[in-house]
CSV table of C-alpha atoms in Angstrom, one decimal:
chain,number,residue,atom,x,y,z
A,189,MET,CA,0.0,0.0,0.0
A,190,ALA,CA,1.5,3.3,-1.1
A,191,THR,CA,2.2,6.0,1.5
A,192,ASN,CA,3.6,9.5,1.3
A,193,ILE,CA,7.1,10.6,1.9
A,194,ARG,CA,8.2,14.2,2.4
A,195,ILE,CA,11.6,14.9,0.7
A,196,ASN,CA,13.8,17.9,0.4
A,197,SER,CA,15.3,16.9,-3.0
A,198,TYR,CA,16.6,14.0,-5.0
A,199,ILE,CA,19.3,13.6,-7.6
A,200,PRO,CA,18.7,10.7,-10.0
A,201,ILE,CA,22.4,10.2,-10.9
A,202,THR,CA,25.2,10.9,-8.5
A,203,ASP,CA,28.7,9.4,-7.9
A,204,VAL,CA,29.3,10.9,-4.4
A,205,GLU,CA,26.6,9.4,-2.2
A,206,GLY,CA,27.7,5.8,-1.7
A,207,VAL,CA,29.0,2.8,-3.7
A,208,GLY,CA,28.9,3.4,-7.5
A,209,THR,CA,26.4,5.6,-9.3
A,210,ARG,CA,23.3,6.2,-7.2
A,211,PHE,CA,19.9,7.7,-7.0
A,212,ALA,CA,20.1,9.9,-3.9
A,213,ILE,CA,17.0,11.0,-1.9
A,214,TRP,CA,17.3,13.7,0.9
A,215,VAL,CA,14.4,13.1,3.3
A,216,GLN,CA,12.9,16.3,4.8
A,217,GLY,CA,12.6,16.6,8.5
A,218,CYS,CA,15.0,15.9,11.4
A,219,SER,CA,14.5,16.1,15.2
A,220,LEU,CA,18.2,15.6,16.0
A,221,HIS,CA,19.5,19.1,15.1
A,222,CYS,CA,23.2,18.3,15.2
A,223,LYS,CA,25.4,21.3,15.8
A,224,GLY,CA,27.2,22.2,12.6
A,225,CYS,CA,24.9,20.2,10.4
A,226,ALA,CA,25.4,21.0,6.7
A,227,ASN,CA,21.7,20.2,6.0
A,228,SER,CA,19.9,22.2,8.7
A,229,HIS,CA,17.6,23.5,6.0
A,230,MET,CA,16.2,20.0,6.0
A,231,TRP,CA,15.2,20.0,9.7
A,232,ASP,CA,11.7,21.5,9.2
A,233,LYS,CA,9.2,18.7,9.0
A,234,GLU,CA,6.7,20.9,7.1
A,235,SER,CA,9.0,21.9,4.3
A,236,GLY,CA,10.0,20.0,1.2
A,237,THR,CA,7.7,18.2,-1.2
A,238,ILE,CA,5.3,15.3,-0.6
A,239,TYR,CA,5.6,12.4,-2.9
A,240,ASN,CA,3.5,9.3,-3.2
A,241,THR,CA,5.9,6.4,-2.7
A,242,ASP,CA,4.6,4.5,-5.7
A,243,ASP,CA,5.4,7.6,-7.9
A,244,LEU,CA,8.9,7.8,-6.4
A,245,ILE,CA,9.4,4.0,-6.9
A,246,ASN,CA,8.4,4.3,-10.5
A,247,LEU,CA,10.8,7.2,-11.0
A,248,ILE,CA,13.7,5.3,-9.5
A,249,LYS,CA,12.8,2.2,-11.6
A,250,SER,CA,13.1,4.4,-14.8
A,251,TYR,CA,16.8,4.8,-13.8
A,252,LYS,CA,17.5,1.2,-12.8
A,253,ASP,CA,19.7,0.5,-15.7
A,254,ARG,CA,21.8,3.6,-15.0
A,255,VAL,CA,22.4,3.3,-11.2
A,256,GLU,CA,23.6,0.7,-8.8
A,257,GLY,CA,21.3,1.7,-6.0
A,258,VAL,CA,19.4,4.2,-3.9
A,259,THR,CA,20.9,6.3,-1.0
A,260,PHE,CA,18.6,7.8,1.7
A,261,LEU,CA,20.1,10.9,3.4
A,262,GLY,CA,18.5,13.8,5.2
A,263,GLY,CA,17.1,15.2,7.2
A,264,GLU,CA,16.5,12.0,9.0
A,265,PRO,CA,15.3,9.0,7.0
A,266,LEU,CA,14.2,7.0,10.0
A,267,GLU,CA,11.7,9.6,11.0
A,268,GLN,CA,9.8,8.5,7.9
A,269,ILE,CA,10.7,4.8,8.3
A,270,GLU,CA,7.5,3.3,6.9
A,271,ALA,CA,7.9,5.1,3.6
A,272,VAL,CA,11.7,4.5,3.4
A,273,THR,CA,11.1,0.8,4.1
A,274,GLU,CA,8.5,0.6,1.3
A,275,ILE,CA,10.8,2.2,-1.2
A,276,SER,CA,13.8,0.1,-0.1
A,277,LYS,CA,11.8,-3.1,-0.5
A,278,ALA,CA,10.7,-2.1,-3.9
A,279,VAL,CA,14.1,-1.0,-5.3
A,280,GLN,CA,15.7,-4.2,-3.9
A,281,SER,CA,13.1,-6.2,-5.8
A,282,PHE,CA,14.3,-4.8,-9.1
A,283,GLY,CA,18.0,-5.4,-8.3
A,284,LEU,CA,19.2,-2.1,-6.8
A,285,SER,CA,21.1,-1.8,-3.6
A,286,VAL,CA,20.1,0.5,-0.6
A,287,ILE,CA,22.2,2.7,1.6
A,288,VAL,CA,20.6,4.5,4.5
A,289,PHE,CA,22.2,7.3,6.6
A,290,THR,CA,20.8,7.9,10.1
A,291,GLY,CA,21.9,10.1,13.0
A,292,TYR,CA,20.4,7.5,15.4
A,293,GLU,CA,22.7,4.8,16.7
A,294,TYR,CA,22.2,1.2,15.6
A,295,LYS,CA,22.4,-0.2,19.1
A,296,ASN,CA,19.5,2.0,20.2
A,297,LEU,CA,17.3,0.9,17.2
A,298,GLU,CA,17.7,-2.9,17.4
A,299,HIS,CA,14.7,-3.4,19.6
A,300,ARG,CA,12.3,-1.6,17.2
A,301,ALA,CA,10.2,-3.9,15.0
A,302,ASP,CA,10.0,-1.2,12.3
A,303,PHE,CA,13.8,-0.9,12.2
A,304,GLN,CA,14.2,-4.7,11.9
A,305,GLU,CA,11.8,-4.6,9.0
A,306,LEU,CA,13.7,-1.8,7.3
A,307,ILE,CA,17.1,-3.4,7.6
A,308,LYS,CA,15.9,-6.5,5.7
A,309,TYR,CA,16.2,-4.3,2.6
A,310,VAL,CA,19.3,-2.3,3.4
A,311,ASP,CA,22.8,-3.2,2.2
A,312,ILE,CA,24.7,-0.5,4.1
A,313,LEU,CA,23.5,1.4,7.1
A,314,ILE,CA,25.6,4.4,8.3
A,315,ASP,CA,24.8,5.6,11.8
A,316,GLY,CA,25.7,8.3,14.2
A,317,ARG,CA,25.0,12.0,14.6
A,318,TYR,CA,27.4,14.5,13.0
A,319,GLU,CA,29.6,15.7,15.8
A,320,GLU,CA,31.3,18.9,14.9
A,321,ASP,CA,34.2,18.4,17.4
A,322,LYS,CA,34.9,15.1,15.7
A,323,THR,CA,34.9,16.3,12.1
A,324,ASP,CA,36.8,13.9,10.0
A,325,TYR,CA,36.7,13.5,6.2
A,326,SER,CA,39.2,10.7,6.0
A,327,ARG,CA,36.5,8.0,5.4
A,328,PRO,CA,34.0,8.1,2.6
A,329,TRP,CA,30.5,9.5,2.9
A,330,VAL,CA,30.8,10.5,6.6
A,331,GLY,CA,31.7,13.8,8.3
A,332,SER,CA,32.7,12.8,11.8
A,333,SER,CA,34.8,10.0,13.3
A,334,ASN,CA,32.0,8.6,15.5
A,335,GLN,CA,29.9,7.5,12.6
A,336,ASN,CA,29.8,3.7,11.8
A,337,TYR,CA,29.2,1.5,8.8
A,338,TYR,CA,27.1,-1.6,9.0
A,339,PHE,CA,27.2,-4.1,6.2
A,340,LEU,CA,23.8,-5.8,6.5
A,341,SER,CA,23.8,-8.0,3.4
A,342,GLY,CA,26.4,-9.9,1.4
A,343,ARG,CA,26.3,-7.4,-1.4
A,344,TYR,CA,29.3,-5.3,-0.3
A,345,GLU,CA,32.4,-6.2,1.6
A,346,LYS,CA,33.8,-3.9,4.3
A,347,SER,CA,36.8,-3.3,2.0
A,348,VAL,CA,34.6,-1.1,-0.2
A,349,ILE,CA,35.3,1.7,2.3
A,350,GLU,CA,39.0,1.7,1.2
A,351,GLU,CA,38.0,1.9,-2.5
A,352,TYR,CA,36.2,5.3,-2.1
A,353,LYS,CA,37.3,8.8,-1.1
A,354,ASN,CA,35.1,11.7,-0.3
A,355,LYS,CA,34.1,13.9,-3.2
A,356,ILE,CA,31.9,16.9,-3.8
A,357,GLU,CA,29.8,17.3,-6.9
A,358,VAL,CA,28.9,20.9,-8.0
A,359,ARG,CA,25.7,21.3,-10.0
A,360,ILE,CA,24.0,24.4,-11.4
A,361,SER,CA,20.2,24.1,-11.2
A,362,PRO,CA,17.9,25.3,-14.0
A,363,ASP,CA,17.3,28.5,-11.9
A,364,ASN,CA,21.1,29.1,-11.7
A,365,LYS,CA,21.5,28.0,-8.1
A,366,VAL,CA,24.7,26.2,-7.2
A,367,VAL,CA,24.0,22.9,-5.5
A,368,LEU,CA,26.8,21.1,-3.7
A,369,THR,CA,26.5,17.4,-2.8
A,370,GLY,CA,28.8,14.8,-1.4
A,371,MET,CA,31.1,15.0,1.6
A,372,GLY,CA,34.1,17.2,2.4
A,373,ASP,CA,35.0,20.7,3.5
A,374,PHE,CA,32.3,22.7,1.8
A,375,SER,CA,33.6,25.9,3.4
A,376,GLU,CA,36.9,25.6,1.7
A,377,LEU,CA,35.2,25.1,-1.7
A,378,MET,CA,33.0,28.1,-1.1
A,379,GLU,CA,36.1,30.2,-0.5
A,380,VAL,CA,37.5,29.1,-3.9
A,381,MET,CA,34.2,29.9,-5.6
A,382,ARG,CA,34.0,33.5,-4.4
């Protein structure tokens, strides 16, 4: 049964949000409010755009021959866990992988039935809040040293972390706004772009 999901944005083809080329979805809304968060504009639970999950699944399916998988970022994907689970289950059924980022800690989620249902369809879960005083860009896709990778299926080996480095993609939207995605020192890049 289709539900709705509120998202901030999506990029159908990106090479900086996980293993391989991915369809990235930034979920709107987050209660964690990590100090120094690069996506604080995604905290508001009333902003963003509401999508029917079936429509989003069909959109992802139209890219299935061009991407390796889907990555959920935020905002906080687990605050819309039902919709994220529904989409994850569907995209896995047509052969794509799923990566989910969450600021919540895995050890504090294990008892939740809805979380156990979600992780049936997740290949890599990356947990932990962004902690400004632990900023560290030496590992791919994460911004602070406290964050952890969980390989939940046999699809990827832990060694994949060593194959990737953090990168930033710069895009210019149709309305001439500069959009930066990926992980790294955005402030340094902004200085260069001035």
